[in-house]
Amino acid sequence: MEGNARWVALTAVAPVAWGTNYFVTHAYLPADRPLWGAALRALPAGLLLLAVRRQRPRGAWWWRSAVLGLLNVSVFFVLVYVASQLLPTSVASTVMAVAPLTMMLIAWLLVSERPSARHLAGAVVGLAGVCLMLLTGVEGVSVPGVVASAVAMLMSSFGYILAKRWSWDVDVLASTAWQLTAGGLFLLPAAAVAEGPPTAPSPSEALAFAYVALVATALAFAAWFTGLRRLPAGTVGLIGLLNPFTGVLLGTVVAAEVLTGQQLCGLALVLAGVALGRPARRGGDQARARAVTDEEPAQGPSPDGDPVSGGDPAREASPCGPR
């Protein structure tokens, strides 16, 4: 249980950092440069992780890095940037909280991780809390902002599970670096064509970009993908509910957004949902793993020749695949 708690704590770094990203983007970064904002978030983070883990993609990972870079970085970062500028911090972050249910469904389809009753209950409780936080009677909520946030959630949920399926046999920092670098490189020409050359940032913008790239991207994505490697997707998705929790608290404490009693109840439900989805004790996990093994036939290789993860605890526990 202590080992699981360590991975849960590490994974929680990501949604907390992403929750702060909404506020920093909304308060300090230029609203009319989403492509440059996304590029300057992704590329420095990817290059930093490449400097830490000096490995190049090999074989299928050249095109996999491109696909994951588009899903998890290029399009996702632009949509999050737009949502952060159009919506209050609390609303922008809470829309993403539907992700646990989405991730559970996609994980079931792609990596054969059947959601447990505990995970489903946690997702429902957390989603109820999110609804309480969103339905606060705030007027003037931008529909394009909500749509941008919702599409970002759907794309990233698919991209995260795809990364979980593909990345079990490669170093997690290396695969994260490849995704961020590829996504940043895709964004550079798009930003240059659509928004013109970059402008010199002010001191506050430079500090904000540094925080977004180093903390909310390099550190957060490394922690997130490590969590996906070590924990069930349902657990990781529920930990992601700390994103709206952080966003609402920051919006209230720092941005002076009003926190109502209804929102306080919603925050409590979100925390309860995260607690429901915590990993079970190892004995229970092993019993469930044996039950799934007995019920389901072993999976063969995927169409591209790589083994597909079927929830094997040994595979999930090792960043380098089965030992």
C-alpha positions as YAML, in Angstrom:
chain: A
units: angstrom
residues:
- id: 1
  name: MET
  ca: [0.00, 0.00, 0.00]
- id: 2
  name: GLU
  ca: [2.89, 2.36, 0.74]
- id: 3
  name: GLY
  ca: [4.20, 1.85, -2.79]
- id: 4
  name: ASN
  ca: [0.79, 2.70, -4.26]
- id: 5
  name: ALA
  ca: [0.54, 5.78, -2.05]
- id: 6
  name: ARG
  ca: [3.88, 6.97, -3.39]
- id: 7
  name: TRP
  ca: [2.75, 6.66, -7.00]
- id: 8
  name: VAL
  ca: [-0.58, 8.34, -6.20]
- id: 9
  name: ALA
  ca: [1.25, 11.27, -4.59]
- id: 10
  name: LEU
  ca: [3.59, 11.59, -7.56]
- id: 11
  name: THR
  ca: [0.72, 11.43, -10.06]
- id: 12
  name: ALA
  ca: [-1.19, 14.09, -8.11]
- id: 13
  name: VAL
  ca: [1.56, 16.59, -8.94]
- id: 14
  name: ALA
  ca: [0.25, 16.72, -12.52]
- id: 15
  name: PRO
  ca: [-3.41, 17.77, -12.00]
- id: 16
  name: VAL
  ca: [-2.43, 20.22, -9.26]
- id: 17
  name: ALA
  ca: [0.10, 21.84, -11.62]
- id: 18
  name: TRP
  ca: [-2.44, 21.86, -14.45]
- id: 19
  name: GLY
  ca: [-4.98, 23.51, -12.17]
- id: 20
  name: THR
  ca: [-2.52, 26.36, -11.57]
- id: 21
  name: ASN
  ca: [-1.82, 26.56, -15.31]
- id: 22
  name: TYR
  ca: [-5.34, 27.86, -15.99]
- id: 23
  name: PHE
  ca: [-4.83, 30.79, -13.64]
- id: 24
  name: VAL
  ca: [-1.31, 31.63, -14.85]
- id: 25
  name: THR
  ca: [-2.39, 31.52, -18.51]
- id: 26
  name: HIS
  ca: [-5.51, 33.59, -17.87]
- id: 27
  name: ALA
  ca: [-3.76, 36.20, -15.72]
- id: 28
  name: TYR
  ca: [-0.32, 36.63, -17.28]
- id: 29
  name: LEU
  ca: [-0.10, 35.33, -20.86]
- id: 30
  name: PRO
  ca: [-1.28, 37.16, -24.01]
- id: 31
  name: ALA
  ca: [-4.83, 36.24, -24.97]
- id: 32
  name: ASP
  ca: [-4.38, 36.67, -28.74]
- id: 33
  name: ARG
  ca: [-1.47, 34.22, -29.21]
- id: 34
  name: PRO
  ca: [-2.73, 30.70, -28.41]
- id: 35
  name: LEU
  ca: [-0.47, 28.98, -30.96]
- id: 36
  name: TRP
  ca: [2.69, 30.68, -29.75]
- id: 37
  name: GLY
  ca: [1.55, 30.21, -26.17]
- id: 38
  name: ALA
  ca: [1.18, 26.47, -26.74]
- id: 39
  name: ALA
  ca: [4.48, 26.21, -28.65]
- id: 40
  name: LEU
  ca: [6.43, 28.05, -25.95]
- id: 41
  name: ARG
  ca: [4.89, 25.75, -23.38]
- id: 42
  name: ALA
  ca: [5.62, 22.48, -25.18]
- id: 43
  name: LEU
  ca: [8.97, 22.82, -26.92]
- id: 44
  name: PRO
  ca: [11.11, 24.06, -23.98]
- id: 45
  name: ALA
  ca: [9.63, 21.34, -21.78]
- id: 46
  name: GLY
  ca: [10.34, 18.65, -24.36]
- id: 47
  name: LEU
  ca: [13.92, 19.83, -24.94]
- id: 48
  name: LEU
  ca: [14.54, 19.94, -21.19]
- id: 49
  name: LEU
  ca: [13.41, 16.33, -20.76]
- id: 50
  name: LEU
  ca: [15.48, 15.33, -23.80]
- id: 51
  name: ALA
  ca: [18.52, 16.86, -22.13]
- id: 52
  name: VAL
  ca: [17.77, 14.86, -18.98]
- id: 53
  name: ARG
  ca: [17.12, 11.59, -20.83]
- id: 54
  name: ARG
  ca: [19.22, 11.59, -24.01]
- id: 55
  name: GLN
  ca: [17.42, 9.00, -26.07]
- id: 56
  name: ARG
  ca: [16.11, 9.18, -29.62]
- id: 57
  name: PRO
  ca: [12.94, 7.47, -30.81]
- id: 58
  name: ARG
  ca: [13.48, 4.17, -32.59]
- id: 59
  name: GLY
  ca: [11.35, 2.25, -35.05]
- id: 60
  name: ALA
  ca: [7.63, 2.80, -34.58]
- id: 61
  name: TRP
  ca: [8.25, 5.49, -31.98]
- id: 62
  name: TRP
  ca: [8.97, 8.07, -34.69]
- id: 63
  name: TRP
  ca: [5.35, 8.01, -35.86]
- id: 64
  name: ARG
  ca: [3.97, 7.23, -32.41]
- id: 65
  name: SER
  ca: [5.66, 10.35, -31.03]
- id: 66
  name: ALA
  ca: [4.06, 12.37, -33.82]
- id: 67
  name: VAL
  ca: [0.58, 10.98, -33.13]
- id: 68
  name: LEU
  ca: [0.85, 11.44, -29.36]
- id: 69
  name: GLY
  ca: [2.43, 14.85, -29.85]
- id: 70
  name: LEU
  ca: [-0.59, 15.98, -31.85]
- id: 71
  name: LEU
  ca: [-3.17, 14.54, -29.44]
- id: 72
  name: ASN
  ca: [-1.55, 15.24, -26.07]
- id: 73
  name: VAL
  ca: [0.38, 18.39, -26.90]
- id: 74
  name: SER
  ca: [-0.27, 20.38, -30.09]
- id: 75
  name: VAL
  ca: [-4.06, 20.46, -30.33]
- id: 76
  name: PHE
  ca: [-4.56, 19.92, -26.59]
- id: 77
  name: PHE
  ca: [-2.36, 22.83, -25.52]
- id: 78
  name: VAL
  ca: [-3.97, 25.22, -27.99]
- id: 79
  name: LEU
  ca: [-7.48, 24.29, -26.85]
- id: 80
  name: VAL
  ca: [-6.52, 24.59, -23.17]
- id: 81
  name: TYR
  ca: [-4.95, 28.00, -23.87]
- id: 82
  name: VAL
  ca: [-8.14, 29.20, -25.58]
- id: 83
  name: ALA
  ca: [-10.32, 27.83, -22.76]
- id: 84
  name: SER
  ca: [-8.11, 29.48, -20.14]
- id: 85
  name: GLN
  ca: [-8.55, 32.86, -21.81]
- id: 86
  name: LEU
  ca: [-12.30, 32.59, -22.42]
- id: 87
  name: LEU
  ca: [-13.43, 31.06, -19.12]
- id: 88
  name: PRO
  ca: [-13.02, 31.83, -15.43]
- id: 89
  name: THR
  ca: [-10.31, 29.69, -13.84]
- id: 90
  name: SER
  ca: [-12.81, 27.59, -11.88]
- id: 91
  name: VAL
  ca: [-15.04, 26.86, -14.90]
- id: 92
  name: ALA
  ca: [-12.14, 26.14, -17.27]
- id: 93
  name: SER
  ca: [-10.68, 23.51, -14.97]
- id: 94
  name: THR
  ca: [-13.93, 21.83, -13.95]
- id: 95
  name: VAL
  ca: [-15.03, 21.04, -17.51]
- id: 96
  name: MET
  ca: [-12.03, 18.70, -17.71]
- id: 97
  name: ALA
  ca: [-13.34, 16.67, -14.79]
- id: 98
  name: VAL
  ca: [-15.43, 14.44, -17.04]
- id: 99
  name: ALA
  ca: [-12.08, 12.88, -17.99]
- id: 100
  name: PRO
  ca: [-12.17, 10.03, -15.41]
- id: 101
  name: LEU
  ca: [-15.24, 8.43, -16.98]
- id: 102
  name: THR
  ca: [-13.85, 8.98, -20.46]
- id: 103
  name: MET
  ca: [-10.47, 7.51, -19.56]
- id: 104
  name: MET
  ca: [-12.08, 4.45, -17.95]
- id: 105
  name: LEU
  ca: [-14.11, 3.71, -21.08]
- id: 106
  name: ILE
  ca: [-11.16, 4.20, -23.44]
- id: 107
  name: ALA
  ca: [-8.86, 2.15, -21.18]
- id: 108
  name: TRP
  ca: [-11.40, -0.67, -21.21]
- id: 109
  name: LEU
  ca: [-11.43, -0.63, -25.02]
- id: 110
  name: LEU
  ca: [-7.71, -0.11, -25.68]
- id: 111
  name: VAL
  ca: [-5.81, -1.76, -22.82]
- id: 112
  name: SER
  ca: [-8.47, -4.13, -21.43]
- id: 113
  name: GLU
  ca: [-8.58, -2.41, -18.03]
- id: 114
  name: ARG
  ca: [-12.11, -3.11, -16.88]
- id: 115
  name: PRO
  ca: [-13.25, -0.34, -14.51]
- id: 116
  name: SER
  ca: [-13.97, -1.58, -11.02]
- id: 117
  name: ALA
  ca: [-17.12, -0.69, -9.10]
- id: 118
  name: ARG
  ca: [-14.97, 1.46, -6.81]
- id: 119
  name: HIS
  ca: [-13.59, 3.46, -9.74]
- id: 120
  name: LEU
  ca: [-17.03, 3.94, -11.27]
- id: 121
  name: ALA
  ca: [-18.47, 5.06, -7.94]
- id: 122
  name: GLY
  ca: [-15.60, 7.50, -7.48]
- id: 123
  name: ALA
  ca: [-16.13, 8.90, -10.97]
- id: 124
  name: VAL
  ca: [-19.86, 9.40, -10.39]
- id: 125
  name: VAL
  ca: [-19.31, 11.06, -7.01]
- id: 126
  name: GLY
  ca: [-16.56, 13.28, -8.41]
- id: 127
  name: LEU
  ca: [-18.64, 14.23, -11.43]
- id: 128
  name: ALA
  ca: [-21.53, 15.17, -9.12]
- id: 129
  name: GLY
  ca: [-19.14, 17.42, -7.28]
- id: 130
  name: VAL
  ca: [-18.02, 19.00, -10.53]
- id: 131
  name: CYS
  ca: [-21.63, 19.67, -11.50]
- id: 132
  name: LEU
  ca: [-22.19, 21.42, -8.18]
- id: 133
  name: MET
  ca: [-19.14, 23.58, -8.81]
- id: 134
  name: LEU
  ca: [-20.17, 24.42, -12.37]
- id: 135
  name: LEU
  ca: [-23.87, 25.07, -11.83]
- id: 136
  name: THR
  ca: [-23.32, 28.17, -9.73]
- id: 137
  name: GLY
  ca: [-25.47, 30.59, -11.64]
- id: 138
  name: VAL
  ca: [-22.45, 32.38, -13.12]
- id: 139
  name: GLU
  ca: [-23.60, 34.41, -16.08]
- id: 140
  name: GLY
  ca: [-21.75, 34.97, -19.32]
- id: 141
  name: VAL
  ca: [-19.90, 31.66, -19.51]
- id: 142
  name: SER
  ca: [-18.34, 31.43, -22.97]
- id: 143
  name: VAL
  ca: [-19.81, 28.58, -25.01]
- id: 144
  name: PRO
  ca: [-16.72, 28.44, -27.30]
- id: 145
  name: GLY
  ca: [-14.57, 28.24, -24.18]
- id: 146
  name: VAL
  ca: [-16.57, 25.32, -22.79]
- id: 147
  name: VAL
  ca: [-16.45, 23.55, -26.17]
- id: 148
  name: ALA
  ca: [-12.68, 24.06, -26.40]
- id: 149
  name: SER
  ca: [-12.22, 22.63, -22.92]
- id: 150
  name: ALA
  ca: [-14.49, 19.64, -23.62]
- id: 151
  name: VAL
  ca: [-12.75, 18.77, -26.91]
- id: 152
  name: ALA
  ca: [-9.38, 19.09, -25.18]
- id: 153
  name: MET
  ca: [-10.58, 16.64, -22.52]
- id: 154
  name: LEU
  ca: [-11.74, 14.07, -25.09]
- id: 155
  name: MET
  ca: [-8.56, 14.25, -27.17]
- id: 156
  name: SER
  ca: [-6.22, 14.06, -24.19]
- id: 157
  name: SER
  ca: [-8.13, 11.16, -22.62]
- id: 158
  name: PHE
  ca: [-7.70, 9.16, -25.82]
- id: 159
  name: GLY
  ca: [-4.08, 10.25, -26.15]
- id: 160
  name: TYR
  ca: [-3.20, 9.33, -22.56]
- id: 161
  name: ILE
  ca: [-4.59, 5.81, -22.88]
- id: 162
  name: LEU
  ca: [-2.92, 5.39, -26.25]
- id: 163
  name: ALA
  ca: [0.36, 6.40, -24.60]
- id: 164
  name: LYS
  ca: [-0.30, 3.84, -21.83]
- id: 165
  name: ARG
  ca: [-0.82, 1.13, -24.42]
- id: 166
  name: TRP
  ca: [2.28, 2.00, -26.45]
- id: 167
  name: SER
  ca: [4.76, 3.09, -23.79]
- id: 168
  name: TRP
  ca: [5.06, 0.14, -21.41]
- id: 169
  name: ASP
  ca: [8.44, -0.94, -22.85]
- id: 170
  name: VAL
  ca: [10.16, 2.46, -23.18]
- id: 171
  name: ASP
  ca: [11.58, 4.91, -20.66]
- id: 172
  name: VAL
  ca: [8.80, 7.17, -19.41]
- id: 173
  name: LEU
  ca: [10.87, 10.39, -19.45]
- id: 174
  name: ALA
  ca: [12.07, 9.64, -22.97]
- id: 175
  name: SER
  ca: [8.58, 8.99, -24.35]
- id: 176
  name: THR
  ca: [7.28, 12.13, -22.60]
- id: 177
  name: ALA
  ca: [10.12, 14.18, -24.08]
- id: 178
  name: TRP
  ca: [9.41, 12.84, -27.58]
- id: 179
  name: GLN
  ca: [5.74, 13.75, -27.35]
- id: 180
  name: LEU
  ca: [6.37, 17.28, -26.07]
- id: 181
  name: THR
  ca: [9.13, 17.96, -28.60]
- id: 182
  name: ALA
  ca: [7.09, 16.64, -31.51]
- id: 183
  name: GLY
  ca: [4.07, 18.63, -30.43]
- id: 184
  name: GLY
  ca: [6.13, 21.80, -30.06]
- id: 185
  name: LEU
  ca: [7.73, 21.35, -33.49]
- id: 186
  name: PHE
  ca: [4.29, 20.94, -35.08]
- id: 187
  name: LEU
  ca: [3.17, 24.18, -33.46]
- id: 188
  name: LEU
  ca: [6.11, 26.36, -34.56]
- id: 189
  name: PRO
  ca: [5.24, 26.69, -38.29]
- id: 190
  name: ALA
  ca: [1.52, 26.93, -37.52]
- id: 191
  name: ALA
  ca: [2.16, 29.77, -35.08]
- id: 192
  name: ALA
  ca: [4.49, 31.59, -37.48]
- id: 193
  name: VAL
  ca: [1.94, 31.44, -40.32]
- id: 194
  name: ALA
  ca: [-1.20, 32.20, -38.30]
- id: 195
  name: GLU
  ca: [0.12, 34.66, -35.71]
- id: 196
  name: GLY
  ca: [3.29, 36.09, -37.25]
- id: 197
  name: PRO
  ca: [6.68, 36.25, -35.56]
- id: 198
  name: PRO
  ca: [6.81, 35.97, -31.76]
- id: 199
  name: THR
  ca: [6.94, 39.16, -29.74]
- id: 200
  name: ALA
  ca: [9.35, 39.82, -26.91]
- id: 201
  name: PRO
  ca: [7.63, 38.87, -23.65]
- id: 202
  name: SER
  ca: [7.40, 41.23, -20.72]
- id: 203
  name: PRO
  ca: [9.16, 40.17, -17.48]
- id: 204
  name: SER
  ca: [5.88, 38.86, -16.03]
- id: 205
  name: GLU
  ca: [5.10, 36.96, -19.24]
- id: 206
  name: ALA
  ca: [8.58, 35.45, -19.30]
- id: 207
  name: LEU
  ca: [8.18, 34.21, -15.73]
- id: 208
  name: ALA
  ca: [4.73, 32.86, -16.55]
- id: 209
  name: PHE
  ca: [6.03, 31.02, -19.62]
- id: 210
  name: ALA
  ca: [8.88, 29.56, -17.55]
- id: 211
  name: TYR
  ca: [6.44, 28.30, -14.92]
- id: 212
  name: VAL
  ca: [4.04, 26.85, -17.50]
- id: 213
  name: ALA
  ca: [6.84, 25.08, -19.41]
- id: 214
  name: LEU
  ca: [8.88, 23.78, -16.48]
- id: 215
  name: VAL
  ca: [6.29, 23.03, -13.79]
- id: 216
  name: ALA
  ca: [2.92, 22.70, -15.53]
- id: 217
  name: THR
  ca: [4.38, 20.78, -18.47]
- id: 218
  name: ALA
  ca: [7.80, 19.10, -18.01]
- id: 219
  name: LEU
  ca: [7.29, 18.12, -14.37]
- id: 220
  name: ALA
  ca: [3.54, 17.56, -14.64]
- id: 221
  name: PHE
  ca: [3.62, 15.35, -17.74]
- id: 222
  name: ALA
  ca: [6.53, 13.29, -16.44]
- id: 223
  name: ALA
  ca: [4.56, 12.66, -13.22]
- id: 224
  name: TRP
  ca: [1.32, 11.93, -15.13]
- id: 225
  name: PHE
  ca: [2.78, 9.40, -17.54]
- id: 226
  name: THR
  ca: [4.67, 7.75, -14.69]
- id: 227
  name: GLY
  ca: [1.34, 7.37, -12.90]
- id: 228
  name: LEU
  ca: [-0.26, 5.87, -16.00]
- id: 229
  name: ARG
  ca: [2.60, 3.38, -16.10]
- id: 230
  name: ARG
  ca: [2.26, 2.34, -12.46]
- id: 231
  name: LEU
  ca: [-1.45, 2.68, -11.65]
- id: 232
  name: PRO
  ca: [-4.76, 1.64, -13.25]
- id: 233
  name: ALA
  ca: [-6.16, 4.21, -15.66]
- id: 234
  name: GLY
  ca: [-9.30, 4.54, -13.52]
- id: 235
  name: THR
  ca: [-7.22, 5.56, -10.50]
- id: 236
  name: VAL
  ca: [-5.19, 8.04, -12.54]
- id: 237
  name: GLY
  ca: [-8.33, 9.54, -14.04]
- id: 238
  name: LEU
  ca: [-9.82, 10.11, -10.59]
- id: 239
  name: ILE
  ca: [-6.59, 11.70, -9.36]
- id: 240
  name: GLY
  ca: [-7.11, 14.08, -12.27]
- id: 241
  name: LEU
  ca: [-10.10, 15.50, -10.39]
- id: 242
  name: LEU
  ca: [-7.53, 17.45, -8.37]
- id: 243
  name: ASN
  ca: [-7.23, 19.64, -11.48]
- id: 244
  name: PRO
  ca: [-10.66, 21.31, -11.03]
- id: 245
  name: PHE
  ca: [-10.19, 21.25, -7.25]
- id: 246
  name: THR
  ca: [-7.00, 23.29, -7.61]
- id: 247
  name: GLY
  ca: [-8.51, 25.53, -10.27]
- id: 248
  name: VAL
  ca: [-11.51, 26.42, -8.13]
- id: 249
  name: LEU
  ca: [-9.38, 27.10, -5.06]
- id: 250
  name: LEU
  ca: [-6.97, 29.28, -7.01]
- id: 251
  name: GLY
  ca: [-9.80, 31.12, -8.70]
- id: 252
  name: THR
  ca: [-11.28, 31.83, -5.28]
- id: 253
  name: VAL
  ca: [-8.17, 32.64, -3.26]
- id: 254
  name: VAL
  ca: [-6.07, 34.44, -5.88]
- id: 255
  name: ALA
  ca: [-8.44, 35.61, -8.61]
- id: 256
  name: ALA
  ca: [-11.17, 36.70, -6.16]
- id: 257
  name: GLU
  ca: [-13.81, 34.46, -7.75]
- id: 258
  name: VAL
  ca: [-16.65, 33.87, -5.28]
- id: 259
  name: LEU
  ca: [-16.82, 30.38, -3.73]
- id: 260
  name: THR
  ca: [-20.38, 29.56, -2.70]
- id: 261
  name: GLY
  ca: [-21.62, 26.97, -0.24]
- id: 262
  name: GLN
  ca: [-22.74, 24.89, -3.20]
- id: 263
  name: GLN
  ca: [-19.19, 24.92, -4.57]
- id: 264
  name: LEU
  ca: [-17.80, 23.91, -1.18]
- id: 265
  name: CYS
  ca: [-20.08, 20.88, -1.22]
- id: 266
  name: GLY
  ca: [-18.89, 20.15, -4.75]
- id: 267
  name: LEU
  ca: [-15.25, 20.32, -3.67]
- id: 268
  name: ALA
  ca: [-15.95, 17.87, -0.86]
- id: 269
  name: LEU
  ca: [-17.56, 15.44, -3.31]
- id: 270
  name: VAL
  ca: [-14.58, 15.74, -5.67]
- id: 271
  name: LEU
  ca: [-12.19, 14.80, -2.85]
- id: 272
  name: ALA
  ca: [-14.49, 11.92, -1.90]
- id: 273
  name: GLY
  ca: [-14.41, 10.68, -5.50]
- id: 274
  name: VAL
  ca: [-10.61, 10.74, -5.51]
- id: 275
  name: ALA
  ca: [-10.54, 8.84, -2.22]
- id: 276
  name: LEU
  ca: [-12.94, 6.19, -3.57]
- id: 277
  name: GLY
  ca: [-10.66, 5.57, -6.52]
- id: 278
  name: ARG
  ca: [-7.47, 5.04, -4.52]
- id: 279
  name: PRO
  ca: [-5.66, 1.78, -5.26]
- id: 280
  name: ALA
  ca: [-6.78, -1.18, -3.18]
- id: 281
  name: ARG
  ca: [-4.38, -3.14, -1.02]
- id: 282
  name: ARG
  ca: [-2.07, -5.41, -2.91]
- id: 283
  name: GLY
  ca: [-3.84, -8.58, -1.79]
- id: 284
  name: GLY
  ca: [-7.12, -7.37, -3.26]
- id: 285
  name: ASP
  ca: [-5.39, -6.25, -6.44]
- id: 286
  name: GLN
  ca: [-3.75, -9.64, -6.90]
- id: 287
  name: ALA
  ca: [-7.02, -11.46, -6.31]
- id: 288
  name: ARG
  ca: [-8.75, -9.33, -8.91]
- id: 289
  name: ALA
  ca: [-5.86, -9.82, -11.32]
- id: 290
  name: ARG
  ca: [-6.18, -13.60, -10.93]
- id: 291
  name: ALA
  ca: [-9.94, -13.38, -11.45]
- id: 292
  name: VAL
  ca: [-9.53, -11.37, -14.64]
- id: 293
  name: THR
  ca: [-6.90, -13.81, -15.88]
- id: 294
  name: ASP
  ca: [-9.26, -16.72, -15.28]
- id: 295
  name: GLU
  ca: [-12.17, -15.01, -16.97]
- id: 296
  name: GLU
  ca: [-10.47, -13.52, -20.02]
- id: 297
  name: PRO
  ca: [-8.22, -15.16, -22.60]
- id: 298
  name: ALA
  ca: [-4.68, -13.88, -22.88]
- id: 299
  name: GLN
  ca: [-4.31, -11.21, -25.53]
- id: 300
  name: GLY
  ca: [-2.00, -11.62, -28.45]
- id: 301
  name: PRO
  ca: [0.08, -9.01, -30.14]
- id: 302
  name: SER
  ca: [-1.49, -5.89, -31.56]
- id: 303
  name: PRO
  ca: [-1.72, -5.42, -35.33]
- id: 304
  name: ASP
  ca: [1.61, -3.57, -35.36]
- id: 305
  name: GLY
  ca: [3.34, -6.46, -33.64]
- id: 306
  name: ASP
  ca: [3.59, -5.03, -30.14]
- id: 307
  name: PRO
  ca: [2.07, -6.77, -27.12]
- id: 308
  name: VAL
  ca: [-1.09, -5.14, -25.81]
- id: 309
  name: SER
  ca: [-1.26, -4.60, -22.09]
- id: 310
  name: GLY
  ca: [-3.96, -6.67, -20.48]
- id: 311
  name: GLY
  ca: [-3.54, -5.37, -16.95]
- id: 312
  name: ASP
  ca: [-0.63, -7.65, -16.06]
- id: 313
  name: PRO
  ca: [0.68, -6.37, -12.73]
- id: 314
  name: ALA
  ca: [4.27, -7.23, -13.63]
- id: 315
  name: ARG
  ca: [4.06, -5.25, -16.83]
- id: 316
  name: GLU
  ca: [2.40, -2.28, -15.17]
- id: 317
  name: ALA
  ca: [4.95, -2.23, -12.37]
- id: 318
  name: SER
  ca: [8.02, -2.10, -14.58]
- id: 319
  name: PRO
  ca: [8.87, 0.95, -16.70]
- id: 320
  name: CYS
  ca: [10.87, -1.30, -18.99]
- id: 321
  name: GLY
  ca: [8.18, -3.93, -19.54]
- id: 322
  name: PRO
  ca: [8.00, -7.42, -18.09]
- id: 323
  name: ARG
  ca: [11.08, -8.79, -16.42]
...
